[in-house]
CSV table of C-alpha atoms and ligand atoms in Angstrom, one decimal:
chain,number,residue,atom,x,y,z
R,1,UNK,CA,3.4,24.0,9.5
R,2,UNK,CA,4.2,22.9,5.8
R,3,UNK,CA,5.5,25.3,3.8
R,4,UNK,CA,5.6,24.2,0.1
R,5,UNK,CA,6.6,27.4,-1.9
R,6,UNK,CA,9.1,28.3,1.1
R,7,UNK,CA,11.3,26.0,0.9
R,8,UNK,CA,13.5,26.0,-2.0
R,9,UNK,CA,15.6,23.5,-1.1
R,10,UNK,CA,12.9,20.6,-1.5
R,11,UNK,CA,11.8,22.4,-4.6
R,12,UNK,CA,15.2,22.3,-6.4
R,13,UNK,CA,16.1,18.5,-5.1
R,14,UNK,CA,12.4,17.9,-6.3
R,15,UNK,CA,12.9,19.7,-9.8
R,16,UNK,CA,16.4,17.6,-9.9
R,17,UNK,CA,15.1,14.0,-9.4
R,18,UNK,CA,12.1,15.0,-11.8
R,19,UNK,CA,14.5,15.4,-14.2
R,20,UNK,CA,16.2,11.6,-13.5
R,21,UNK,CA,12.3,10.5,-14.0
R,22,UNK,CA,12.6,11.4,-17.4
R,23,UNK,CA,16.0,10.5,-17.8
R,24,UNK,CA,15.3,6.7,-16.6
R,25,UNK,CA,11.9,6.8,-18.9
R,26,UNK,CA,13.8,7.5,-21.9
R,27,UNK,CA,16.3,5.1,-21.3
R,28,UNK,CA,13.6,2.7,-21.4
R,29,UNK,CA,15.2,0.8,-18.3
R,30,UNK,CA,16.8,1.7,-15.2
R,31,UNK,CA,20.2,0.8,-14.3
R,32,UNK,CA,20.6,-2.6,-12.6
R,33,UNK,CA,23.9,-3.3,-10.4
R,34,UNK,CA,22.7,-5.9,-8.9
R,35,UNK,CA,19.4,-8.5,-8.6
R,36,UNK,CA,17.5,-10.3,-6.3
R,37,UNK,CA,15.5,-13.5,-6.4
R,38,UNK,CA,12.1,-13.3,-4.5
R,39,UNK,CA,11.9,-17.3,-4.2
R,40,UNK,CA,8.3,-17.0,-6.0
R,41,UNK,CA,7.0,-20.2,-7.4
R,42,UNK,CA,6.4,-21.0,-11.0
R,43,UNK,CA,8.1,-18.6,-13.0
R,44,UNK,CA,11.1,-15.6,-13.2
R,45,UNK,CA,11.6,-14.3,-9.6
R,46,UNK,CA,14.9,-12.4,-10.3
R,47,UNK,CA,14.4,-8.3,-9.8
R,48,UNK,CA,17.3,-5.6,-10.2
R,49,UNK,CA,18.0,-3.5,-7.8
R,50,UNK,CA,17.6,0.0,-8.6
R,51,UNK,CA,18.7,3.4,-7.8
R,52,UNK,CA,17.2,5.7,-11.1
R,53,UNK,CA,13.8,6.8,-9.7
R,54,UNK,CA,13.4,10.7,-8.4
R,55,UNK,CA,13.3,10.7,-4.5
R,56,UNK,CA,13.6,6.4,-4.1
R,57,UNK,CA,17.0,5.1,-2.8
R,58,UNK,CA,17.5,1.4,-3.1
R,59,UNK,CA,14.3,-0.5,-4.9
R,60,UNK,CA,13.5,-3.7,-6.7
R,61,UNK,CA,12.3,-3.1,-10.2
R,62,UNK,CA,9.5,-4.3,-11.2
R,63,UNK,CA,9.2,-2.3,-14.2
R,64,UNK,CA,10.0,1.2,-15.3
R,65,UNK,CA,7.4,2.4,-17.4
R,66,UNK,CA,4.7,2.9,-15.7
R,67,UNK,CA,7.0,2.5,-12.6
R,68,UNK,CA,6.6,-0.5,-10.3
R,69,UNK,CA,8.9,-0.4,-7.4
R,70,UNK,CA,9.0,-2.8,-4.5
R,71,UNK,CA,10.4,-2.0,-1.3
R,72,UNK,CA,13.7,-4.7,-0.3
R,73,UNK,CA,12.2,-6.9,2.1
R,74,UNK,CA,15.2,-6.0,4.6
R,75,UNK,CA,13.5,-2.4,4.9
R,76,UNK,CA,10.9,-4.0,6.8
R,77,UNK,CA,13.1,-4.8,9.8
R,78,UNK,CA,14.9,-1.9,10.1
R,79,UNK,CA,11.9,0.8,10.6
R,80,UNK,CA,8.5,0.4,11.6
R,81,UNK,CA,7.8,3.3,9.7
R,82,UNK,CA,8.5,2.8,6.1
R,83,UNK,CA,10.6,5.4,4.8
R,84,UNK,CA,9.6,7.3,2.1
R,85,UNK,CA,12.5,7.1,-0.4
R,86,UNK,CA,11.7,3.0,0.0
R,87,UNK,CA,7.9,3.2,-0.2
R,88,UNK,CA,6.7,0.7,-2.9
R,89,UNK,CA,5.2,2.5,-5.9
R,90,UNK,CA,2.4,1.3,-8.3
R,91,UNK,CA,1.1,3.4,-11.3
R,92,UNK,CA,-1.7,2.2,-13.8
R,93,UNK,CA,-0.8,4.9,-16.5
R,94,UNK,CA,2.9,5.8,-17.6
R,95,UNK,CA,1.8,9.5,-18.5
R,96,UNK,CA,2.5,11.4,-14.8
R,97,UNK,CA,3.2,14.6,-14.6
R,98,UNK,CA,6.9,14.8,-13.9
R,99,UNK,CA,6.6,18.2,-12.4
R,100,UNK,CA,3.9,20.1,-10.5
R,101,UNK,CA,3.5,23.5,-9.9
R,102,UNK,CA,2.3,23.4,-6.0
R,103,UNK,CA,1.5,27.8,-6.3
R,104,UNK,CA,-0.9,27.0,-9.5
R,105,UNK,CA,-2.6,23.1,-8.5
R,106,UNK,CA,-6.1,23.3,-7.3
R,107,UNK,CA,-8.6,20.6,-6.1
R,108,UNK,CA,-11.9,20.6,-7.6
R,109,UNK,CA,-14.8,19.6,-5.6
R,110,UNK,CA,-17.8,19.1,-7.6
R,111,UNK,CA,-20.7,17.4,-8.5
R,112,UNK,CA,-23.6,16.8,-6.4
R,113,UNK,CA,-22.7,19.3,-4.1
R,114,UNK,CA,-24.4,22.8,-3.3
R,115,UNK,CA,-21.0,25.1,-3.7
R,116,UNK,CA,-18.6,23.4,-6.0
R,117,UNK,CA,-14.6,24.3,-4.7
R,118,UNK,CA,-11.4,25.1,-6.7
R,119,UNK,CA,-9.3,24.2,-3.6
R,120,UNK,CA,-5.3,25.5,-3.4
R,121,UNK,CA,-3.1,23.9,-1.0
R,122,UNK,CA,-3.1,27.0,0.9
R,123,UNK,CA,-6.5,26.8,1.2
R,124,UNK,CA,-6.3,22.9,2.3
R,125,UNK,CA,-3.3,23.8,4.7
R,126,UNK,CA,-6.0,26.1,6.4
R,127,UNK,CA,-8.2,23.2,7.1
R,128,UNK,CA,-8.1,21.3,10.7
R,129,UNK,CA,-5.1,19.4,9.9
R,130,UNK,CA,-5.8,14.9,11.0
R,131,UNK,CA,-3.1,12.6,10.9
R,132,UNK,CA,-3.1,8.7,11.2
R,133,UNK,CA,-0.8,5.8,11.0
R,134,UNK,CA,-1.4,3.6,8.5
R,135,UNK,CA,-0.9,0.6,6.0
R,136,UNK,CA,-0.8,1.7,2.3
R,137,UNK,CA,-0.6,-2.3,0.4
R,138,UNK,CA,-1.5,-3.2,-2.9
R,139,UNK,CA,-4.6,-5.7,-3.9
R,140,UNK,CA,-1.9,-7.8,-5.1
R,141,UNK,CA,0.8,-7.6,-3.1
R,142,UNK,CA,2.2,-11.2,-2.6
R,143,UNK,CA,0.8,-11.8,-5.9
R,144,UNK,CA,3.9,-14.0,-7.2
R,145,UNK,CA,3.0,-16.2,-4.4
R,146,UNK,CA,0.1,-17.6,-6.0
R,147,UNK,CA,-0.1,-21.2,-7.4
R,148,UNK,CA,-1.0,-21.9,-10.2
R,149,UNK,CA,0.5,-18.1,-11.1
R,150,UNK,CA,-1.8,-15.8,-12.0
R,151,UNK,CA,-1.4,-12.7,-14.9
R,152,UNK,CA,0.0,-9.6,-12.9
R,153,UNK,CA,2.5,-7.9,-11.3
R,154,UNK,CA,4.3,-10.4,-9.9
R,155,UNK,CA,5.1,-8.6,-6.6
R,156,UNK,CA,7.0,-10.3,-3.3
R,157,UNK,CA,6.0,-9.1,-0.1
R,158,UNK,CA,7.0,-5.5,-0.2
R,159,UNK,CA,4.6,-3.7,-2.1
R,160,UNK,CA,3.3,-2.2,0.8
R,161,UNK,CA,4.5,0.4,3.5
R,162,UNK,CA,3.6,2.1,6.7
R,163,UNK,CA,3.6,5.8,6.5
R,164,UNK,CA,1.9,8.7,8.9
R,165,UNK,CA,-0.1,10.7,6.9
R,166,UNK,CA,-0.8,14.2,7.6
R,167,UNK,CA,-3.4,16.1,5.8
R,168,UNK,CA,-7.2,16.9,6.2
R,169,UNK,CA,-10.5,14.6,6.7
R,170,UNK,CA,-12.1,14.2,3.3
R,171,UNK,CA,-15.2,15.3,5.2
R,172,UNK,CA,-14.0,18.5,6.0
R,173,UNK,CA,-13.7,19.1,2.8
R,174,UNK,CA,-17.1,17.7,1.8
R,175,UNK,CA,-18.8,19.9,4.2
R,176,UNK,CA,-17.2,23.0,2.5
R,177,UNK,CA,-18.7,22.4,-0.6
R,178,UNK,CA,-22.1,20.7,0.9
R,179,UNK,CA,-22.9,17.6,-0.1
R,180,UNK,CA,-26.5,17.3,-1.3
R,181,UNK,CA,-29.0,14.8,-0.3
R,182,UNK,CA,-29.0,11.9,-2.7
R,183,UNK,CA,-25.9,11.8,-3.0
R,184,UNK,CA,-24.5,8.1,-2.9
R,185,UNK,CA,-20.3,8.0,-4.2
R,186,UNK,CA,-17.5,10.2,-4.1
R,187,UNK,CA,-15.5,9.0,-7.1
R,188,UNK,CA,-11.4,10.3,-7.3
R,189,UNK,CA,-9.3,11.4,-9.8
R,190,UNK,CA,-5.5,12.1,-10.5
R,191,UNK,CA,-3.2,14.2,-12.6
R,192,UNK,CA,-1.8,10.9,-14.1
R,193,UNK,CA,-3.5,10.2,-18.0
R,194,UNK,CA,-3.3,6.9,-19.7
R,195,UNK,CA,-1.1,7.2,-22.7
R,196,UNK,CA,-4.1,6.0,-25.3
R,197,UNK,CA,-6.7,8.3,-25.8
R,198,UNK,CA,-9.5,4.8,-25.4
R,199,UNK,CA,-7.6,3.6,-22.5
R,200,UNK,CA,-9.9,4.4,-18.9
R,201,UNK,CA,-8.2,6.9,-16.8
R,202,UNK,CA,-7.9,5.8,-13.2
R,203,UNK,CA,-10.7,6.4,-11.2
R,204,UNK,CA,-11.8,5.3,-7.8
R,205,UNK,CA,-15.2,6.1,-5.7
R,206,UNK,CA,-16.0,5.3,-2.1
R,207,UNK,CA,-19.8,4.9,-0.7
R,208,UNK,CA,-20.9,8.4,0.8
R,209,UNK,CA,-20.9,7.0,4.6
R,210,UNK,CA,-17.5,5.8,4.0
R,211,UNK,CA,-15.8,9.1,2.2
R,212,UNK,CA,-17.4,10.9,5.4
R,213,UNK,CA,-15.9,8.6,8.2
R,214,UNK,CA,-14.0,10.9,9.3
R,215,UNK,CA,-11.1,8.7,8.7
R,216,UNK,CA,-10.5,9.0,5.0
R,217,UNK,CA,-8.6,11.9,4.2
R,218,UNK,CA,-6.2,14.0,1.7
R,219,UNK,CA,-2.5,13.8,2.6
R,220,UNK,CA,0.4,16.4,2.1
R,221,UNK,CA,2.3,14.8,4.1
R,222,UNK,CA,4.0,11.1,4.5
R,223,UNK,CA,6.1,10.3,7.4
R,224,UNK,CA,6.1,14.3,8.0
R,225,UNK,CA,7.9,15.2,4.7
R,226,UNK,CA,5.8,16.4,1.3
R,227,UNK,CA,4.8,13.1,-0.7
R,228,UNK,CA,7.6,12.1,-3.1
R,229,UNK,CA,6.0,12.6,-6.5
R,230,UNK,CA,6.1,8.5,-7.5
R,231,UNK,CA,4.1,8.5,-4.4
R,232,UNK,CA,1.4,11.1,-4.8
R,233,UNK,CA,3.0,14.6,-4.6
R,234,UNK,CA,0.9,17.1,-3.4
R,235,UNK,CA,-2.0,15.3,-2.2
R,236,UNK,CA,-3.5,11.9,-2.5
R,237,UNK,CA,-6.4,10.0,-0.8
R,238,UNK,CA,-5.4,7.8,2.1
R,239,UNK,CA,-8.4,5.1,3.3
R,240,UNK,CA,-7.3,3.5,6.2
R,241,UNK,CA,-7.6,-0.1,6.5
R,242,UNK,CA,-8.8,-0.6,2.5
R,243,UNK,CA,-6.5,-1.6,0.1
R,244,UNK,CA,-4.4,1.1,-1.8
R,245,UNK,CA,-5.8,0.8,-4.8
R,246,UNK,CA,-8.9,3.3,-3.1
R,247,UNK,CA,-5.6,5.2,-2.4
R,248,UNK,CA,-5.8,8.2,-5.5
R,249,UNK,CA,-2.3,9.9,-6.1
R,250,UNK,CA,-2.0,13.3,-7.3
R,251,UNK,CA,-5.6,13.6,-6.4
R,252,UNK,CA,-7.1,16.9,-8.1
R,253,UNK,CA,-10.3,15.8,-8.6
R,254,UNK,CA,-13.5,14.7,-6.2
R,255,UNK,CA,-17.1,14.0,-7.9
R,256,UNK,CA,-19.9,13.7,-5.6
R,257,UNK,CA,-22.0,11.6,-7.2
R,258,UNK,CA,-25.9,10.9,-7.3
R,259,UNK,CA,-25.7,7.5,-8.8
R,260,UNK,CA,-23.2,4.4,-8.7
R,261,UNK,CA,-20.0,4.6,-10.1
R,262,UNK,CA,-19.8,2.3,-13.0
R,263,UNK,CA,-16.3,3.4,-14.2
R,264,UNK,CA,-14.0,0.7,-15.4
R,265,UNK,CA,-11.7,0.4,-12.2
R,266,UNK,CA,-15.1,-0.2,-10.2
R,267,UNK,CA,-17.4,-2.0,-12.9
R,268,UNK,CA,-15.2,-4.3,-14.0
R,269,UNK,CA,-11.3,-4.4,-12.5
R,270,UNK,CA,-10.6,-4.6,-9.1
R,271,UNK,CA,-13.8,-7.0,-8.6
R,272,UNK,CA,-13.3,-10.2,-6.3
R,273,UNK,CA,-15.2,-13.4,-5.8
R,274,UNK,CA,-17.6,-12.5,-3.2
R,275,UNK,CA,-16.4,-15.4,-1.2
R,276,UNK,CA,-14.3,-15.5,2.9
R,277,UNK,CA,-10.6,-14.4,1.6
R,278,UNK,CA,-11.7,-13.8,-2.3
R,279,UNK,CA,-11.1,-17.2,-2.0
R,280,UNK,CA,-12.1,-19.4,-5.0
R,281,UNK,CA,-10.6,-23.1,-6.7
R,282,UNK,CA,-8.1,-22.3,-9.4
R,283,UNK,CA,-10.0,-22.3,-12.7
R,284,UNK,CA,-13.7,-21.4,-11.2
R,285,UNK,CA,-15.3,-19.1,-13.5
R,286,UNK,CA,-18.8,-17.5,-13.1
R,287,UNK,CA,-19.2,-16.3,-9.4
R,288,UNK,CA,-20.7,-13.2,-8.2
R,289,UNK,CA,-17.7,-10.2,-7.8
R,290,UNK,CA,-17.7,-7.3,-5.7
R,291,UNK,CA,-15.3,-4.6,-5.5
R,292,UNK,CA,-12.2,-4.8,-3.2
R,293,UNK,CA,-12.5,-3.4,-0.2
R,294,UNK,CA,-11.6,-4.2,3.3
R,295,UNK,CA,-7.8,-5.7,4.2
R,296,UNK,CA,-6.9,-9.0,6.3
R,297,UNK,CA,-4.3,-9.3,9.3
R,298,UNK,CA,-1.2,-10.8,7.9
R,299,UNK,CA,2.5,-10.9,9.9
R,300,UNK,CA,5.9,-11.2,8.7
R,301,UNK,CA,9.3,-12.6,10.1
R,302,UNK,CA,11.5,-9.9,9.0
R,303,UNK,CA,14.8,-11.1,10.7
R,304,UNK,CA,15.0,-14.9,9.5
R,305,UNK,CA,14.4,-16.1,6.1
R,306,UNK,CA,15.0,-19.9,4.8
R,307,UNK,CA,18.4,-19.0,4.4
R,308,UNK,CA,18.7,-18.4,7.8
R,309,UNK,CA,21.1,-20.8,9.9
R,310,UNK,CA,21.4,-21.0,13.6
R,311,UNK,CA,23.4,-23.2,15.6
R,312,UNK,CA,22.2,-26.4,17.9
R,313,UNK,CA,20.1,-25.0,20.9
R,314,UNK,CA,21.1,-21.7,20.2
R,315,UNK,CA,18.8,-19.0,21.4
R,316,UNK,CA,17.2,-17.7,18.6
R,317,UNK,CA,15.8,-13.9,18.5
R,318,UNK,CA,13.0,-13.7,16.1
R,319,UNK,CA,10.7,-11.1,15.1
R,320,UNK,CA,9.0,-8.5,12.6
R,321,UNK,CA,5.6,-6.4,11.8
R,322,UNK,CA,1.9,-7.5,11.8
R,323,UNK,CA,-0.8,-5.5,10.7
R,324,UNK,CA,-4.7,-6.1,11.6
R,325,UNK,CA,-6.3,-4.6,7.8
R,326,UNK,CA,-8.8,-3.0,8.7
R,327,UNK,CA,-8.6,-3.7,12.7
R,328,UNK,CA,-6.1,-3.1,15.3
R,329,UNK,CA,-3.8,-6.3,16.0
R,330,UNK,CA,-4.6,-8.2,19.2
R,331,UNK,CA,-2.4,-10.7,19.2
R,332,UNK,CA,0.2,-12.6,17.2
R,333,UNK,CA,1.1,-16.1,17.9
R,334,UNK,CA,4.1,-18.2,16.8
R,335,UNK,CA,3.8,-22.1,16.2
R,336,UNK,CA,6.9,-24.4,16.6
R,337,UNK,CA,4.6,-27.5,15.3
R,338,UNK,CA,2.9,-26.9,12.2
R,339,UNK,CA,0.2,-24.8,13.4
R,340,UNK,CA,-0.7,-27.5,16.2
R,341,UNK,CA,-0.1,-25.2,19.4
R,342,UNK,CA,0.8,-21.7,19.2
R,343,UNK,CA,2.5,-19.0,22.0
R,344,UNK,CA,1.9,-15.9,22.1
R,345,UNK,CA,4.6,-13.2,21.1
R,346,UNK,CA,5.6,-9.7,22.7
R,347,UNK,CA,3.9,-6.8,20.7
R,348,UNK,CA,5.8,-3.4,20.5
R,349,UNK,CA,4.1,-0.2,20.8
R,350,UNK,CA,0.8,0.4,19.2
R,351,UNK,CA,0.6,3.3,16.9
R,352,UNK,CA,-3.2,2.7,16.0
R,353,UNK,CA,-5.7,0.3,14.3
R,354,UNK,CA,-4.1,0.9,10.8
R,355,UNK,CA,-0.3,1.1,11.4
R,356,UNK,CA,2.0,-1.9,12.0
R,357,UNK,CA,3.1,-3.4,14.9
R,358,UNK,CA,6.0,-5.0,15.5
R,359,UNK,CA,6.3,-8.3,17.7
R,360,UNK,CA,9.2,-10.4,18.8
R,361,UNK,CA,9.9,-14.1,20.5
R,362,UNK,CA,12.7,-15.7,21.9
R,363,UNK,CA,13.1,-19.4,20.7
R,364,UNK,CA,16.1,-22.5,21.9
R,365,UNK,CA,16.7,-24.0,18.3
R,366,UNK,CA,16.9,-27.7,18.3
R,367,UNK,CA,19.9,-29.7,18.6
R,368,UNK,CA,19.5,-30.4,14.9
R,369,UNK,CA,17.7,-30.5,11.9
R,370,UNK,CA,14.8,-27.8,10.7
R,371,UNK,CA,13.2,-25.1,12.9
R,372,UNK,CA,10.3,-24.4,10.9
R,373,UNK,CA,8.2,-21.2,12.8
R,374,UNK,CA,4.6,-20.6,11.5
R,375,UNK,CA,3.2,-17.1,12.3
R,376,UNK,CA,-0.3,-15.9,12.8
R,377,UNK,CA,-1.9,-12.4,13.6
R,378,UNK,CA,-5.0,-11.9,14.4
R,379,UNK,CA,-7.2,-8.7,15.0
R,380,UNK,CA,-9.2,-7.3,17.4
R,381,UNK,CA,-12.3,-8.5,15.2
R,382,UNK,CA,-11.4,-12.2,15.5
R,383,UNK,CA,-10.2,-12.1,12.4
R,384,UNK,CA,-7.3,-15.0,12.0
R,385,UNK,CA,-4.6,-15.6,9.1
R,386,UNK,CA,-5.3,-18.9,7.2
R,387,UNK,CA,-3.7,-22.2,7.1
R,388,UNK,CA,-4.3,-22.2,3.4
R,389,UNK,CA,-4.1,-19.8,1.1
R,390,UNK,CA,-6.4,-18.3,-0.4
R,391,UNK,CA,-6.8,-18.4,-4.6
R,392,UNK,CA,-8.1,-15.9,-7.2
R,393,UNK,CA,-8.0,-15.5,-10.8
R,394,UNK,CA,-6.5,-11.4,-9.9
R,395,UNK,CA,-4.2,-12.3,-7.1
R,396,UNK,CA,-5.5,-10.3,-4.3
R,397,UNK,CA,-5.7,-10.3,-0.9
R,398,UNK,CA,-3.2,-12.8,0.0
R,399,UNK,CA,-2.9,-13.7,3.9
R,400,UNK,CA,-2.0,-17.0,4.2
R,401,UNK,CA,0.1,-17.8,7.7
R,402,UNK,CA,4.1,-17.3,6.6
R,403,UNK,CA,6.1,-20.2,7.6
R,404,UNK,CA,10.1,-19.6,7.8
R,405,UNK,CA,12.5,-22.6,7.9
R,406,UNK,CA,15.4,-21.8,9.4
R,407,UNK,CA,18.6,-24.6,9.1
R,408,UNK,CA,20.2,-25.6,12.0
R,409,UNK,CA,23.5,-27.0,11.7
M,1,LIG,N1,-3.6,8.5,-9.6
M,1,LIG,C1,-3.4,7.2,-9.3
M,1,LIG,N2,-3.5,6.8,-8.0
M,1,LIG,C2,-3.3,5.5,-7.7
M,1,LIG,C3,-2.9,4.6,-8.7
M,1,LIG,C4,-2.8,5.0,-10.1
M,1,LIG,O1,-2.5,4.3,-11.0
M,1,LIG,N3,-3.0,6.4,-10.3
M,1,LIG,N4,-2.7,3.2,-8.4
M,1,LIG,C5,-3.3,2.8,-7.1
M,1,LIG,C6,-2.7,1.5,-6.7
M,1,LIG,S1,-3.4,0.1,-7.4
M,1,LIG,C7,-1.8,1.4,-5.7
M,1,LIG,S2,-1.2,-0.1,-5.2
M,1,LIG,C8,-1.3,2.6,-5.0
M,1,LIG,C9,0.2,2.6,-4.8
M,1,LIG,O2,0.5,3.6,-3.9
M,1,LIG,P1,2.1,4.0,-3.9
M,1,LIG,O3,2.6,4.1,-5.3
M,1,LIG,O4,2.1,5.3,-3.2
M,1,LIG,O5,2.7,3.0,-3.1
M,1,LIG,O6,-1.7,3.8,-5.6
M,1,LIG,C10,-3.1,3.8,-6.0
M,1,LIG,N5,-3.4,5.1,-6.4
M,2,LIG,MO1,-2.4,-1.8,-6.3
């Protein structure tokens, strides 16, 4: 049971870190001890390491205002499970609430609905409570990876996490107010403001058939605990599979709507070429866009990098996490030749479609030279990474196979 006004502890350590959110904001930038360089091509890759955001131990900055955090690649291979005080964080807007009032915050529900709600979280707590593994990653995560560079946050590879989620179906809650016939989105909406009266405030809508799935839901919970506030305290939408942009933080807000959603952050950002991958030749302009949606398998080493060394013929222990997007992961393969021939590897335990899963290999390093490993999931639809990478003018939806070369000497 989660008891949000009981427990006083998590209130005052929540008030407390609230207050360094503040703090770190009018400082205009967090303290950096030390920095890290992401190897990203064609431009600045260097990140500090911080410590200053509420509820968030060790994270690279992107930038503090609106925060952009990126989990330390390293995190990956020490939990499956992404824990919450290194779960990336991406905000739009810098004006977020720094505190919330769990007793007085209510859900609306409205729209084209029969009974429109004013939900508490008491009254969502008393809902059948549904919880699912799953992958929350960014549209453009990987983005500094792109060449030629694109305009962005230039993220590594950790702006995204695996989490359980614990809340209720989005349905359910749909079916309390009554959705009436004709209606055709369900468009979301958080506490967070931009800071510019003109400026669109974030907004996000999913089809009707999809918001009823029974697999999109409202989450309280992350990895069991209350949602750290950078993340989405008390409640955001989780879509499993989709990218996390669908993923609404501090969500108070559902519209049932009769008619497409042509807000800015559906109309016009967060569009990609309509093409396999998003995938279009650098400097194409003029192709048909559709919004985001669905995410590809990609797989990581997270033991060896290219700074790795090994010894001649040593045995080398590799491994790390693979996730399907919007399938389960049925197998993922490791190439010692360039992608000619590929072996399977072992696959740890399978926590759902969503979730990661973690595989590992045993390799004999040659007696000299470059042991260069290719990796490739693919998913229980068939779907396979790519050879090539894949190119848009946004950056999203990298999944290109990740090669490691790991020295030998
Ligand atoms: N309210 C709100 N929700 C939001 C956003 C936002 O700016 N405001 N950004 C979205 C985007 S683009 C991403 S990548 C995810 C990041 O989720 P996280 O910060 O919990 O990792 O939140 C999504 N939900
Ligand atoms: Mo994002």
């Amino acid at each position: 049971m989660v008891q949000f006004r009981q427990d006083p502890l998590a209130r005052r350590r929540f008030l407390r870190a609230a207050g360094i959110l503040t703090a770190s904001i009018g400082a205009g930038r967090a303290r950096a001890d030390k920095s890290v360089e992401l190897g990203l091509p064609g431009g600045s890759d260097q990140r500090d390491l911080t410590t200053a955001f509420p509820q968030k131990a060790e994270m690279l900055l992107q930038r503090t205002r609106p925060p952009l955090l990126e989990t330390p690649f390293q995190v990956f291979d020490r939990d499956l499970f992404t824990p919450n005080d290194q779960f990336f964080v991406r905000w739009h807007w810098a004006a977020i609430p720094e505190q919330i009032d769990v007793a007085a915050f209510k859900l609306a529900v409205r729209g084209h609905v029969n009974a429109p709600l004013s939900l508490s979280m008491a009254d969502l707590l008393a809902l059948p409570r549904f919880e699912i593994a799953a992958v929350n990653q960014c549209s453009g995560n990987s983005r500094g990876f792109f060449q030629p560079r694109v305009a962005g946050g230039e993220w590594g590879n950790g702006a995204m996490g695996n989490a359980r989620w614990t809340g209720v179906r989005l349905r359910d809650v749909l079916d309390r107010a009554g959705v009436k016939s004709g209606a055709v989105a369900v468009r979301c909406n958080g506490l967070d403001q931009p800071v510019v009266e003109a400026a669109p405030d974030f907004m996000k809508s999913l089809s009707i058939d999809h918001a009823r799935d029974g697999e999109v839901m409202l989450a309280y919970q992350m990895n069991h605990q209350q949602l750290p506030l950078l993340n989405g305290f008390p409640l955001r939408l989780v879509v499993p599979g989709w990218y996390s942009t669908y993923w609404v933080k501090m969500l108070n807000d559902i519209e049932v709507l009769a008619a497409p959603d042509d807000n800015f952050w559906m109309a016009t950002a967060y569009r990609i070429p309509d093409t396999p991958r998003a995938n279009v030749a650098p400097g194409t302009t003029g192709f048909k866009t559709v919004p985001i949606n669905r995410m590809l398998p990609r797989s990581f080493f997270t033991n060896v990098t290219d700074a790795t060394t090994v010894k001649p013929g040593a045995r080398v222990p590799v491994r790390g996490i693979a996730f399907g997007g919007d399938r389960g992961v049925a197998r993922v393969d490791l190439s010692l030749d360039d992608g000619h021939t590929w072996q399977p590897t072992a696959l740890g335990p399978d926590y759902g479609s969503y979730a990661f899963r973690q595989w590992n290999a045993d390799i004999a390093a040659p007696a000299s030279g470059l042991l260069t490993l290719k990796l490739r999931c693919t998913n229980t639809d068939k779907v396979e990474q790519s050879a090539e990478p894949n190119w848009n003018p946004a950056g999203f939806m990298r999944n290109v196979i990740e090669t490691a070369r790991i020295t030998v000497a």
